Amino acid sequence: MNNSLLRWFLGYIEVHIHGANQERFLNICANHNVKLWNLRSDKEGIAFNIIAADFKRIRSFADKSGIRMRVTEKAGLPFFMHANRKRKLLAVGVLAALVIIYGMSFFIWDISFEGNVHYTDEVLLKHLSRNGYHPLMLKNKITCEDIETGIRHEYDDITWVSARIDGSRLVVAVNENEIASEATAADNRPVDIVSDVNGVITDIVTRSGTPMVAVGDEVSEGQVLVSGVLEITDDGESVVNRHFTCSDADISAQTMINYYDKIPVVGSEKAYTGKNRQKYYLMIGDFKINLPGIKDRFKISDDFDIKKLPSEGIKNIFTDRYEMYDSVDEVHHARLGDSLFLPLRWGRITDREYIFNGQMYTKNEAKGELSSRLEDYIEKLIKKGIQIIDKNVKIDRYDDSYIMSGEITVIESIGRSVPLDTSGYAENEPHEENVQ
Amino acid sequence: MKSSDPSEYNFIRGLCAGDSCVSINGNSEIMIENHKGIIEVGCECIKFLTKKNRVAVCGKKLKIFYYNAEDIVINGCIESITFEGRNI
């Protein structure tokens, strides 16, 4: 426990000493393990703090060293209780508060999620609610393993779940699979790998199956890249047996991606008018109480150029109407300490009005905007593991829009699994069998 | 426990011989371990005894933050620390 808190609980007093041999008195106290703190000197003597229980012990030391003592201040819980000993209701209130807090610590007051991007808190909360987990439930009725198993079964994209109780809060941490997992075969049924694009093979590593293409081959969409048929031949190159397998390979190919993007000649950039309003609310559990907000602030922001607004936009600024606005919600959660969350929240919603700026793009501005969007697109491709070889795009202006179009040459992973129809082989080959 | 560092060896030998350990944080706090008692307490000077020396801590608004038989912690604006005694 913190030293100052402990002293407050034990009660302490401030003592002022004066007379001869003050230093001797201090040394006697130290030698008898009496702890003193906050010693300071003044014109008359020395003042210090001491635990109340030690005060009786130092009286004899004062007599021995010939000094006079005076208690100047008393502080701490024992003195507070003594001063308020007749206020019985106060004691009852404090006790009741402690009992209520202790009782409340048996419940879960809040459920929070970490690591979720695709699945929002509301979606996961609904799932938990369907399974009987909700705020204000008893902690001992929560089985973290059940929550973890339930979420993993319900959502295939979630690869890892950890549920834990942190004070009065249930924390569910999830890890979503960022790259969409390829559909894996439910069993080991024989499959071919076929091309899903047109391109030129740059690399192929076959783990199972018969490769039908080599590096440098041009392939078209739908062409079989790796066959699930394994043919056993004799010395005369005639097929004596066939096995069927689930093909598995890593195949890369150089392909072309057609790129197309357009922006209107008249821009639709958001322009904040600077007009905003605030609303306050209080939430007790799921019950929301809207509090009266402060008046709307009719102030045009400094960076806002009114000349760029269309005429109907100018009219809206000076009215009470908020046709288009962004809302920013700031939520505060009441809690005791770091982990005891109470079912009380309050927040402020700020609506910021905006209108669409009707400014015309020049050709250079349009080029800059489209190039920026192209860079974003390429960055997304690189994040997916696609290698960019070349890009060839051009910008044209049509009646009401600028259009960027062209082709991007990339090296990407290709191929998709297609179930293999073995019935045709069965009629001709009596010796076929499946390899698991 | 063996130590290859000569300064560490001297430090441990000093502690065994009853030397005091003086630690200073900036010019606002000084901690003395293994002292032998207080000689004088004032706003501008606090003197105390160690096994071999008398130590005077001078400055402004000095006060003893904590005091027991072994340790003293002094707070305030420390201007000088003087070791007085026959070994100096």
Short mmCIF file of C-alpha atoms in Angstrom, two decimals:
data_model
loop_
_atom_site.label_atom_id
_atom_site.label_comp_id
_atom_site.label_asym_id
_atom_site.label_seq_id
_atom_site.Cartn_x
_atom_site.Cartn_y
_atom_site.Cartn_z
CA MET A 1 0.00 0.00 0.00
CA ASN A 2 1.15 3.51 -0.65
CA ASN A 3 2.98 5.01 2.36
CA SER A 4 0.86 8.13 2.55
CA LEU A 5 -2.36 6.11 2.29
CA LEU A 6 -1.18 3.79 5.06
CA ARG A 7 -0.36 6.77 7.26
CA TRP A 8 -3.81 8.22 6.60
CA PHE A 9 -5.45 4.96 7.66
CA LEU A 10 -3.34 4.75 10.81
CA GLY A 11 -3.75 8.44 11.59
CA TYR A 12 -0.89 10.88 12.03
CA ILE A 13 -0.18 14.07 13.91
CA GLU A 14 2.00 17.08 13.37
CA VAL A 15 4.16 17.88 16.37
CA HIS A 16 6.13 21.03 17.08
CA ILE A 17 9.07 20.83 19.49
CA HIS A 18 11.05 23.64 21.05
CA GLY A 19 13.67 23.92 23.75
CA ALA A 20 17.21 22.66 24.12
CA ASN A 21 18.57 19.38 22.75
CA GLN A 22 16.12 19.08 19.89
CA GLU A 23 18.63 17.07 17.84
CA ARG A 24 19.14 14.69 20.74
CA PHE A 25 15.42 14.10 20.86
CA LEU A 26 15.40 13.28 17.13
CA ASN A 27 18.26 10.84 17.50
CA ILE A 28 16.57 9.08 20.42
CA CYS A 29 13.42 8.72 18.30
CA ALA A 30 15.44 7.26 15.43
CA ASN A 31 17.24 4.82 17.70
CA HIS A 32 13.92 3.56 19.04
CA ASN A 33 12.61 3.02 15.49
CA VAL A 34 10.08 5.82 15.65
CA LYS A 35 9.54 6.98 12.12
CA LEU A 36 9.46 10.73 11.55
CA TRP A 37 8.85 12.51 8.30
CA ASN A 38 8.50 15.97 6.89
CA LEU A 39 10.89 17.56 9.39
CA ARG A 40 11.34 21.30 8.92
CA SER A 41 12.90 23.93 11.03
CA ASP A 42 11.44 27.33 11.94
CA LYS A 43 12.46 30.13 14.27
CA GLU A 44 11.01 28.51 17.38
CA GLY A 45 11.96 24.89 16.84
CA ILE A 46 11.30 21.90 14.65
CA ALA A 47 8.02 20.55 13.33
CA PHE A 48 7.53 16.98 12.12
CA ASN A 49 4.88 14.36 11.43
CA ILE A 50 4.52 11.11 13.30
CA ILE A 51 2.10 8.17 13.38
CA ALA A 52 -0.50 8.78 16.09
CA ALA A 53 0.24 5.49 17.84
CA ASP A 54 3.92 6.49 18.29
CA PHE A 55 3.10 9.74 20.02
CA LYS A 56 2.78 8.16 23.48
CA ARG A 57 6.22 6.61 23.11
CA ILE A 58 7.97 9.89 22.36
CA ARG A 59 6.63 11.68 25.44
CA SER A 60 9.26 10.02 27.61
CA PHE A 61 11.96 10.93 25.06
CA ALA A 62 10.86 14.55 25.30
CA ASP A 63 11.21 14.49 29.10
CA LYS A 64 14.62 12.90 28.80
CA SER A 65 15.92 15.50 26.33
CA GLY A 66 14.23 18.43 28.03
CA ILE A 67 12.09 19.71 25.22
CA ARG A 68 8.47 20.82 25.05
CA MET A 69 6.05 19.31 22.56
CA ARG A 70 2.89 20.74 21.06
CA VAL A 71 0.46 18.93 18.76
CA THR A 72 -0.43 21.32 15.94
CA GLU A 73 -2.51 19.12 13.66
CA LYS A 74 -4.27 15.77 13.63
CA ALA A 75 -5.18 13.96 10.45
CA GLY A 76 -6.21 10.53 9.22
CA LEU A 77 -9.01 8.05 9.52
CA PRO A 78 -9.05 7.53 13.32
CA PHE A 79 -9.39 11.28 13.93
CA PHE A 80 -12.00 11.61 11.20
CA MET A 81 -14.04 8.80 12.73
CA HIS A 82 -13.66 10.28 16.19
CA ALA A 83 -14.81 13.68 14.99
CA ASN A 84 -17.84 12.15 13.27
CA ARG A 85 -18.63 9.51 15.86
CA LYS A 86 -22.14 10.86 16.42
CA ARG A 87 -23.05 10.84 12.72
CA LYS A 88 -24.35 7.31 12.52
CA LEU A 89 -25.98 7.76 9.15
CA LEU A 90 -22.65 8.74 7.63
CA ALA A 91 -21.13 5.48 8.82
CA VAL A 92 -24.12 3.57 7.51
CA GLY A 93 -23.78 5.32 4.15
CA VAL A 94 -20.08 4.51 3.87
CA LEU A 95 -20.71 0.89 4.79
CA ALA A 96 -23.61 0.68 2.36
CA ALA A 97 -21.44 2.12 -0.42
CA LEU A 98 -18.72 -0.45 0.26
CA VAL A 99 -21.25 -3.29 0.27
CA ILE A 100 -22.83 -2.05 -2.97
CA ILE A 101 -19.46 -1.75 -4.71
CA TYR A 102 -18.54 -5.23 -3.47
CA GLY A 103 -21.85 -6.59 -4.72
CA MET A 104 -21.48 -4.85 -8.07
CA SER A 105 -18.10 -6.45 -8.57
CA PHE A 106 -19.86 -9.81 -9.04
CA PHE A 107 -21.41 -8.60 -12.30
CA ILE A 108 -20.15 -7.89 -15.78
CA TRP A 109 -20.83 -4.26 -16.60
CA ASP A 110 -19.30 -3.94 -19.99
CA ILE A 111 -18.34 -6.11 -22.94
CA SER A 112 -15.57 -4.81 -25.15
CA PHE A 113 -13.92 -6.17 -28.27
CA GLU A 114 -10.37 -5.86 -29.50
CA GLY A 115 -8.86 -6.55 -32.89
CA ASN A 116 -12.12 -6.65 -34.87
CA VAL A 117 -12.17 -4.74 -38.17
CA HIS A 118 -14.66 -6.45 -40.50
CA TYR A 119 -17.06 -7.49 -37.76
CA THR A 120 -18.27 -4.49 -35.80
CA ASP A 121 -18.81 -4.47 -32.06
CA GLU A 122 -22.57 -4.53 -32.61
CA VAL A 123 -22.40 -7.72 -34.70
CA LEU A 124 -20.27 -9.52 -32.15
CA LEU A 125 -22.41 -8.21 -29.31
CA LYS A 126 -25.54 -9.58 -30.98
CA HIS A 127 -23.86 -12.95 -31.38
CA LEU A 128 -22.97 -12.99 -27.66
CA SER A 129 -26.49 -11.88 -26.78
CA ARG A 130 -27.96 -14.77 -28.78
CA ASN A 131 -25.78 -17.10 -26.75
CA GLY A 132 -26.89 -15.59 -23.45
CA TYR A 133 -23.96 -13.29 -22.72
CA HIS A 134 -24.87 -9.69 -22.03
CA PRO A 135 -23.89 -6.87 -19.68
CA LEU A 136 -25.25 -7.01 -16.12
CA MET A 137 -24.88 -10.79 -15.92
CA LEU A 138 -23.11 -12.63 -13.14
CA LYS A 139 -19.43 -13.26 -13.69
CA ASN A 140 -19.59 -16.87 -12.54
CA LYS A 141 -22.08 -17.69 -15.31
CA ILE A 142 -19.55 -16.77 -17.97
CA THR A 143 -17.54 -19.53 -19.57
CA CYS A 144 -14.80 -17.99 -21.64
CA GLU A 145 -14.13 -21.23 -23.52
CA ASP A 146 -17.75 -21.31 -24.74
CA ILE A 147 -17.51 -17.74 -26.00
CA GLU A 148 -14.28 -18.52 -27.86
CA THR A 149 -15.66 -21.69 -29.42
CA GLY A 150 -18.96 -20.03 -30.37
CA ILE A 151 -17.31 -17.12 -32.18
CA ARG A 152 -14.87 -19.37 -34.02
CA HIS A 153 -17.69 -21.60 -35.23
CA GLU A 154 -19.96 -18.72 -36.22
CA TYR A 155 -17.40 -16.67 -38.14
CA ASP A 156 -14.98 -18.49 -40.44
CA ASP A 157 -12.89 -15.36 -41.02
CA ILE A 158 -12.03 -15.12 -37.35
CA THR A 159 -8.99 -17.29 -36.81
CA TRP A 160 -8.29 -16.65 -33.15
CA VAL A 161 -10.45 -15.65 -30.19
CA SER A 162 -9.54 -14.96 -26.60
CA ALA A 163 -12.13 -14.07 -23.97
CA ARG A 164 -11.14 -12.90 -20.52
CA ILE A 165 -12.74 -11.17 -17.56
CA ASP A 166 -10.91 -8.01 -16.65
CA GLY A 167 -12.40 -6.66 -13.44
CA SER A 168 -16.04 -6.04 -14.24
CA ARG A 169 -15.47 -6.10 -17.98
CA LEU A 170 -15.59 -8.98 -20.42
CA VAL A 171 -12.88 -8.47 -23.02
CA VAL A 172 -13.08 -10.46 -26.24
CA ALA A 173 -9.97 -10.22 -28.40
CA VAL A 174 -10.25 -11.57 -31.94
CA ASN A 175 -7.91 -11.92 -34.86
CA GLU A 176 -9.47 -11.71 -38.28
CA ASN A 177 -7.97 -13.34 -41.32
CA GLU A 178 -6.89 -10.30 -43.33
CA ILE A 179 -6.37 -12.11 -46.60
CA ALA A 180 -9.44 -14.00 -47.68
CA SER A 181 -8.62 -17.64 -47.34
CA GLU A 182 -8.94 -19.71 -50.42
CA ALA A 183 -11.69 -22.22 -50.37
CA THR A 184 -10.12 -25.47 -49.39
CA ALA A 185 -11.55 -28.72 -50.45
CA ALA A 186 -13.81 -30.20 -47.82
CA ASP A 187 -12.23 -33.58 -48.41
CA ASN A 188 -9.53 -35.00 -50.61
CA ARG A 189 -11.69 -35.29 -53.71
CA PRO A 190 -9.67 -35.07 -56.91
CA VAL A 191 -9.45 -31.56 -58.34
CA ASP A 192 -7.74 -29.80 -61.23
CA ILE A 193 -6.22 -26.36 -60.96
CA VAL A 194 -7.39 -24.15 -63.81
CA SER A 195 -6.38 -20.65 -64.77
CA ASP A 196 -8.71 -17.83 -63.78
CA VAL A 197 -7.01 -15.20 -66.00
CA ASN A 198 -5.12 -14.87 -69.29
CA GLY A 199 -1.37 -14.50 -68.94
CA VAL A 200 2.13 -15.94 -69.19
CA ILE A 201 3.40 -18.38 -66.58
CA THR A 202 6.41 -17.03 -64.67
CA ASP A 203 6.73 -19.64 -61.94
CA ILE A 204 5.15 -22.97 -61.04
CA VAL A 205 5.79 -25.22 -58.05
CA THR A 206 3.66 -28.37 -58.03
CA ARG A 207 3.17 -30.25 -54.79
CA SER A 208 0.66 -32.79 -56.06
CA GLY A 209 -0.86 -33.46 -59.48
CA THR A 210 0.54 -33.34 -63.00
CA PRO A 211 1.72 -29.93 -64.25
CA MET A 212 0.25 -29.20 -67.69
CA VAL A 213 2.09 -25.93 -68.33
CA ALA A 214 5.67 -24.72 -67.98
CA VAL A 215 7.33 -21.36 -67.30
CA GLY A 216 6.90 -19.11 -70.34
CA ASP A 217 3.68 -20.73 -71.58
CA GLU A 218 0.76 -18.52 -72.45
CA VAL A 219 -2.40 -19.59 -70.70
CA SER A 220 -5.99 -18.56 -71.11
CA GLU A 221 -8.86 -18.43 -68.68
CA GLY A 222 -10.24 -21.89 -67.92
CA GLN A 223 -7.13 -23.75 -69.11
CA VAL A 224 -6.00 -26.63 -66.89
CA LEU A 225 -2.69 -25.74 -65.23
CA VAL A 226 -2.25 -28.75 -62.97
CA SER A 227 -4.21 -31.92 -63.57
CA GLY A 228 -5.47 -34.13 -60.77
CA VAL A 229 -4.84 -37.23 -62.89
CA LEU A 230 -1.61 -39.11 -62.26
CA GLU A 231 -0.93 -41.51 -65.12
CA ILE A 232 1.28 -44.55 -64.63
CA THR A 233 2.95 -45.58 -67.87
CA ASP A 234 5.02 -48.56 -68.86
CA ASP A 235 8.19 -48.58 -70.93
CA GLY A 236 6.17 -48.18 -74.09
CA GLU A 237 4.61 -44.95 -72.80
CA SER A 238 1.20 -46.57 -72.68
CA VAL A 239 -0.98 -45.85 -69.67
CA VAL A 240 -1.34 -48.86 -67.39
CA ASN A 241 -3.02 -47.19 -64.45
CA ARG A 242 -4.43 -43.87 -63.29
CA HIS A 243 -4.57 -42.28 -59.87
CA PHE A 244 -6.64 -39.23 -58.99
CA THR A 245 -5.40 -36.66 -56.53
CA CYS A 246 -6.24 -33.28 -55.11
CA SER A 247 -3.94 -30.97 -57.08
CA ASP A 248 -1.89 -28.49 -55.12
CA ALA A 249 0.52 -25.94 -56.62
CA ASP A 250 1.79 -22.37 -56.40
CA ILE A 251 1.53 -20.76 -59.83
CA SER A 252 2.47 -17.21 -60.74
CA ALA A 253 1.75 -15.55 -64.05
CA GLN A 254 2.27 -12.20 -65.72
CA THR A 255 -1.16 -10.76 -66.41
CA MET A 256 -2.78 -7.51 -67.42
CA ILE A 257 -5.26 -5.68 -65.24
CA ASN A 258 -7.58 -3.25 -66.98
CA TYR A 259 -7.74 -0.02 -65.00
CA TYR A 260 -10.62 2.42 -65.27
CA ASP A 261 -11.43 5.39 -63.08
CA LYS A 262 -13.35 8.58 -63.57
CA ILE A 263 -14.11 11.76 -61.71
CA PRO A 264 -16.73 14.34 -62.60
CA VAL A 265 -15.53 17.64 -64.06
CA VAL A 266 -17.42 19.44 -61.30
CA GLY A 267 -15.84 18.30 -58.09
CA SER A 268 -17.80 16.95 -55.17
CA GLU A 269 -15.38 17.69 -52.41
CA LYS A 270 -16.79 18.06 -48.90
CA ALA A 271 -16.63 21.58 -47.56
CA TYR A 272 -17.36 22.08 -43.88
CA THR A 273 -19.39 25.21 -43.32
CA GLY A 274 -18.18 25.63 -39.75
CA LYS A 275 -21.73 25.37 -38.46
CA ASN A 276 -21.97 22.72 -35.80
CA ARG A 277 -24.22 21.68 -32.98
CA GLN A 278 -23.65 19.57 -29.92
CA LYS A 279 -25.90 17.13 -28.15
CA TYR A 280 -25.23 15.51 -24.82
CA TYR A 281 -26.56 12.23 -23.59
CA LEU A 282 -26.45 9.93 -20.60
CA MET A 283 -26.69 6.14 -20.80
CA ILE A 284 -27.62 3.92 -17.89
CA GLY A 285 -27.18 0.39 -19.15
CA ASP A 286 -28.89 0.43 -22.55
CA PHE A 287 -31.27 3.24 -21.62
CA LYS A 288 -30.32 6.52 -23.28
CA ILE A 289 -31.34 9.94 -22.00
CA ASN A 290 -30.77 12.89 -24.30
CA LEU A 291 -29.77 16.02 -22.44
CA PRO A 292 -30.46 19.52 -23.74
CA GLY A 293 -27.52 20.66 -25.85
CA ILE A 294 -26.02 24.07 -26.15
CA LYS A 295 -27.20 26.37 -28.93
CA ASP A 296 -25.99 25.89 -32.46
CA ARG A 297 -22.90 27.83 -33.23
CA PHE A 298 -23.31 29.92 -36.36
CA LYS A 299 -19.73 30.51 -37.18
CA ILE A 300 -18.04 30.15 -40.51
CA SER A 301 -14.73 28.36 -40.13
CA ASP A 302 -11.59 30.29 -41.05
CA ASP A 303 -10.47 27.92 -43.80
CA PHE A 304 -13.82 27.95 -45.52
CA ASP A 305 -14.10 29.87 -48.79
CA ILE A 306 -17.68 31.00 -49.21
CA LYS A 307 -17.02 32.03 -52.83
CA LYS A 308 -16.63 28.39 -53.79
CA LEU A 309 -20.13 27.48 -52.62
CA PRO A 310 -23.06 27.07 -54.95
CA SER A 311 -25.86 29.54 -54.28
CA GLU A 312 -28.16 26.99 -52.57
CA GLY A 313 -25.29 26.10 -50.22
CA ILE A 314 -24.94 29.70 -49.11
CA LYS A 315 -28.64 29.79 -48.25
CA ASN A 316 -28.35 26.68 -46.06
CA ILE A 317 -25.53 28.05 -43.94
CA PHE A 318 -27.70 30.67 -42.37
CA THR A 319 -30.65 28.41 -41.60
CA ASP A 320 -31.25 25.88 -38.85
CA ARG A 321 -31.37 22.99 -41.27
CA TYR A 322 -28.67 20.36 -41.24
CA GLU A 323 -29.10 18.49 -44.49
CA MET A 324 -25.70 16.89 -44.58
CA TYR A 325 -23.41 16.55 -41.61
CA ASP A 326 -20.77 14.33 -40.02
CA SER A 327 -21.35 13.19 -36.47
CA VAL A 328 -18.54 12.70 -33.99
CA ASP A 329 -19.49 10.78 -30.86
CA GLU A 330 -17.26 11.07 -27.80
CA VAL A 331 -18.16 8.51 -25.14
CA HIS A 332 -16.91 8.42 -21.57
CA HIS A 333 -17.35 5.35 -19.43
CA ALA A 334 -17.73 5.66 -15.66
CA ARG A 335 -15.38 3.35 -13.82
CA LEU A 336 -13.81 2.82 -10.46
CA GLY A 337 -10.08 2.27 -10.79
CA ASP A 338 -8.79 0.74 -13.98
CA SER A 339 -11.08 -2.23 -14.33
CA LEU A 340 -14.37 -1.79 -12.45
CA PHE A 341 -16.65 -0.42 -15.15
CA LEU A 342 -20.01 0.95 -14.05
CA PRO A 343 -23.11 0.82 -16.28
CA LEU A 344 -23.03 4.58 -16.70
CA ARG A 345 -21.83 6.36 -19.81
CA TRP A 346 -22.09 9.89 -20.99
CA GLY A 347 -21.15 11.43 -24.25
CA ARG A 348 -21.25 14.34 -26.62
CA ILE A 349 -22.34 14.15 -30.24
CA THR A 350 -21.03 16.93 -32.43
CA ASP A 351 -22.72 17.41 -35.82
CA ARG A 352 -20.55 19.26 -38.33
CA GLU A 353 -22.43 20.48 -41.35
CA TYR A 354 -20.90 20.20 -44.77
CA ILE A 355 -21.93 20.82 -48.33
CA PHE A 356 -20.48 19.60 -51.56
CA ASN A 357 -18.16 22.07 -53.16
CA GLY A 358 -19.11 22.66 -56.77
CA GLN A 359 -15.68 23.73 -57.96
CA MET A 360 -14.57 22.84 -61.52
CA TYR A 361 -11.46 20.71 -61.86
CA THR A 362 -8.74 21.97 -64.19
CA LYS A 363 -6.98 19.33 -66.25
CA ASN A 364 -3.93 19.41 -63.98
CA GLU A 365 -6.05 19.09 -60.84
CA ALA A 366 -7.97 16.19 -62.38
CA LYS A 367 -4.69 14.54 -63.36
CA GLY A 368 -3.37 14.93 -59.82
CA GLU A 369 -6.56 13.51 -58.29
CA LEU A 370 -6.71 10.54 -60.66
CA SER A 371 -2.99 9.81 -60.23
CA SER A 372 -3.41 9.84 -56.48
CA ARG A 373 -6.28 7.37 -56.76
CA LEU A 374 -4.19 5.17 -59.06
CA GLU A 375 -1.34 5.17 -56.53
CA ASP A 376 -3.80 4.10 -53.81
CA TYR A 377 -5.04 1.29 -56.04
CA ILE A 378 -1.48 0.11 -56.76
CA GLU A 379 -0.64 0.24 -53.08
CA LYS A 380 -3.60 -2.04 -52.36
CA LEU A 381 -2.40 -4.48 -55.03
CA ILE A 382 1.10 -4.53 -53.50
CA LYS A 383 -0.39 -5.22 -50.08
CA LYS A 384 -2.12 -8.25 -51.57
CA GLY A 385 1.27 -9.58 -52.68
CA ILE A 386 0.88 -8.62 -56.34
CA GLN A 387 4.06 -7.46 -58.06
CA ILE A 388 3.71 -4.44 -60.38
CA ILE A 389 5.74 -4.70 -63.60
CA ASP A 390 4.46 -1.81 -65.67
CA LYS A 391 1.57 0.60 -65.95
CA ASN A 392 0.27 2.28 -69.03
CA VAL A 393 -2.63 4.68 -68.47
CA LYS A 394 -3.94 7.83 -70.09
CA ILE A 395 -6.39 10.56 -69.10
CA ASP A 396 -9.13 11.78 -71.41
CA ARG A 397 -11.85 14.31 -70.89
CA TYR A 398 -15.37 13.46 -71.94
CA ASP A 399 -18.46 15.64 -71.62
CA ASP A 400 -18.81 15.76 -67.86
CA SER A 401 -15.92 13.70 -66.55
CA TYR A 402 -12.21 12.96 -66.68
CA ILE A 403 -11.46 9.29 -67.32
CA MET A 404 -8.25 7.48 -66.59
CA SER A 405 -7.97 4.15 -68.37
CA GLY A 406 -5.21 1.76 -69.30
CA GLU A 407 -3.52 -1.46 -68.33
CA ILE A 408 -1.32 -2.47 -65.43
CA THR A 409 1.06 -5.37 -65.99
CA VAL A 410 1.49 -7.46 -62.87
CA ILE A 411 2.78 -10.79 -61.65
CA GLU A 412 0.20 -12.45 -59.46
CA SER A 413 -0.74 -15.81 -58.08
CA ILE A 414 -3.29 -17.55 -60.31
CA GLY A 415 -5.34 -20.74 -60.40
CA ARG A 416 -8.51 -22.03 -58.83
CA SER A 417 -9.57 -25.55 -57.92
CA VAL A 418 -12.19 -27.26 -60.06
CA PRO A 419 -13.59 -30.70 -59.13
CA LEU A 420 -12.31 -33.40 -61.46
CA ASP A 421 -14.91 -35.50 -63.28
CA THR A 422 -13.56 -39.05 -63.03
CA SER A 423 -16.54 -40.77 -64.63
CA GLY A 424 -15.04 -40.56 -68.12
CA TYR A 425 -11.92 -42.37 -66.98
CA ALA A 426 -13.90 -45.01 -65.12
CA GLU A 427 -15.53 -46.34 -68.31
CA ASN A 428 -12.21 -46.88 -70.03
CA GLU A 429 -9.90 -47.79 -67.17
CA PRO A 430 -10.85 -50.63 -64.86
CA HIS A 431 -7.77 -50.26 -62.58
CA GLU A 432 -8.28 -46.70 -61.34
CA GLU A 433 -8.25 -45.92 -57.67
CA ASN A 434 -8.24 -42.90 -55.45
CA VAL A 435 -5.17 -41.80 -53.60
CA GLN A 436 -5.93 -40.08 -50.33
CA MET B 1 30.55 -13.20 -4.77
CA LYS B 2 33.54 -12.11 -6.81
CA SER B 3 33.61 -8.84 -8.67
CA SER B 4 36.05 -7.96 -11.41
CA ASP B 5 35.24 -4.23 -11.23
CA PRO B 6 37.72 -2.49 -8.84
CA SER B 7 35.31 0.38 -8.15
CA GLU B 8 32.57 -2.07 -7.18
CA TYR B 9 35.02 -3.88 -4.94
CA ASN B 10 35.94 -0.62 -3.19
CA PHE B 11 32.26 0.26 -2.80
CA ILE B 12 31.40 -3.07 -1.15
CA ARG B 13 34.51 -2.86 1.04
CA GLY B 14 33.48 0.64 2.11
CA LEU B 15 29.98 -0.49 3.06
CA CYS B 16 31.40 -3.37 5.09
CA ALA B 17 33.64 -0.90 6.89
CA GLY B 18 30.62 1.19 7.87
CA ASP B 19 30.94 3.98 5.30
CA SER B 20 27.83 5.97 4.48
CA CYS B 21 26.25 5.89 1.06
CA VAL B 22 25.25 9.34 -0.20
CA SER B 23 22.91 9.54 -3.24
CA ILE B 24 22.01 12.85 -4.85
CA ASN B 25 19.13 13.47 -7.28
CA GLY B 26 19.80 16.73 -9.08
CA ASN B 27 20.06 19.50 -6.55
CA SER B 28 16.72 18.84 -4.90
CA GLU B 29 17.14 15.59 -3.01
CA ILE B 30 19.90 13.83 -1.15
CA MET B 31 19.68 10.46 0.54
CA ILE B 32 22.16 9.31 3.14
CA GLU B 33 22.24 5.68 4.21
CA ASN B 34 24.03 4.42 7.29
CA HIS B 35 24.26 7.72 9.21
CA LYS B 36 25.01 8.00 12.89
CA GLY B 37 22.67 10.78 13.96
CA ILE B 38 21.64 14.39 13.45
CA ILE B 39 23.77 17.22 14.78
CA GLU B 40 21.85 20.27 13.62
CA VAL B 41 18.59 20.99 11.86
CA GLY B 42 17.95 24.36 10.21
CA CYS B 43 16.26 25.81 7.15
CA GLU B 44 19.56 26.52 5.45
CA CYS B 45 21.84 23.85 6.89
CA ILE B 46 21.34 20.31 8.12
CA LYS B 47 24.31 18.55 9.68
CA PHE B 48 24.59 14.91 10.56
CA LEU B 49 27.20 12.44 11.61
CA THR B 50 28.61 9.48 9.77
CA LYS B 51 31.19 6.98 10.98
CA LYS B 52 34.15 8.98 9.71
CA ASN B 53 32.85 12.47 8.98
CA ARG B 54 30.45 15.18 9.80
CA VAL B 55 28.40 16.04 6.73
CA ALA B 56 26.82 19.46 6.24
CA VAL B 57 24.11 19.88 3.60
CA CYS B 58 23.54 23.58 2.91
CA GLY B 59 20.96 25.28 0.74
CA LYS B 60 17.56 26.87 0.93
CA LYS B 61 14.20 25.66 2.23
CA LEU B 62 15.73 22.41 3.39
CA LYS B 63 13.58 19.87 5.15
CA ILE B 64 13.96 16.27 6.15
CA PHE B 65 11.53 14.29 4.08
CA TYR B 66 12.14 11.05 5.92
CA TYR B 67 14.24 10.07 8.91
CA ASN B 68 14.97 6.85 10.76
CA ALA B 69 17.92 5.18 12.43
CA GLU B 70 19.65 4.36 9.17
CA ASP B 71 18.45 6.68 6.42
CA ILE B 72 17.85 10.38 5.97
CA VAL B 73 16.24 11.93 2.89
CA ILE B 74 16.65 15.70 2.62
CA ASN B 75 14.62 17.82 0.20
CA GLY B 76 15.05 21.40 -0.85
CA CYS B 77 17.35 23.53 -2.95
CA ILE B 78 20.75 22.05 -2.18
CA GLU B 79 23.73 24.31 -2.77
CA SER B 80 26.63 22.49 -1.14
CA ILE B 81 27.60 19.30 0.64
CA THR B 82 30.61 19.47 2.92
CA PHE B 83 32.44 16.57 4.55
CA GLU B 84 34.19 17.68 7.71
CA GLY B 85 36.46 15.53 9.84
CA ARG B 86 39.97 14.34 10.43
CA ASN B 87 40.02 12.13 7.34
CA ILE B 88 39.45 15.00 4.93
#
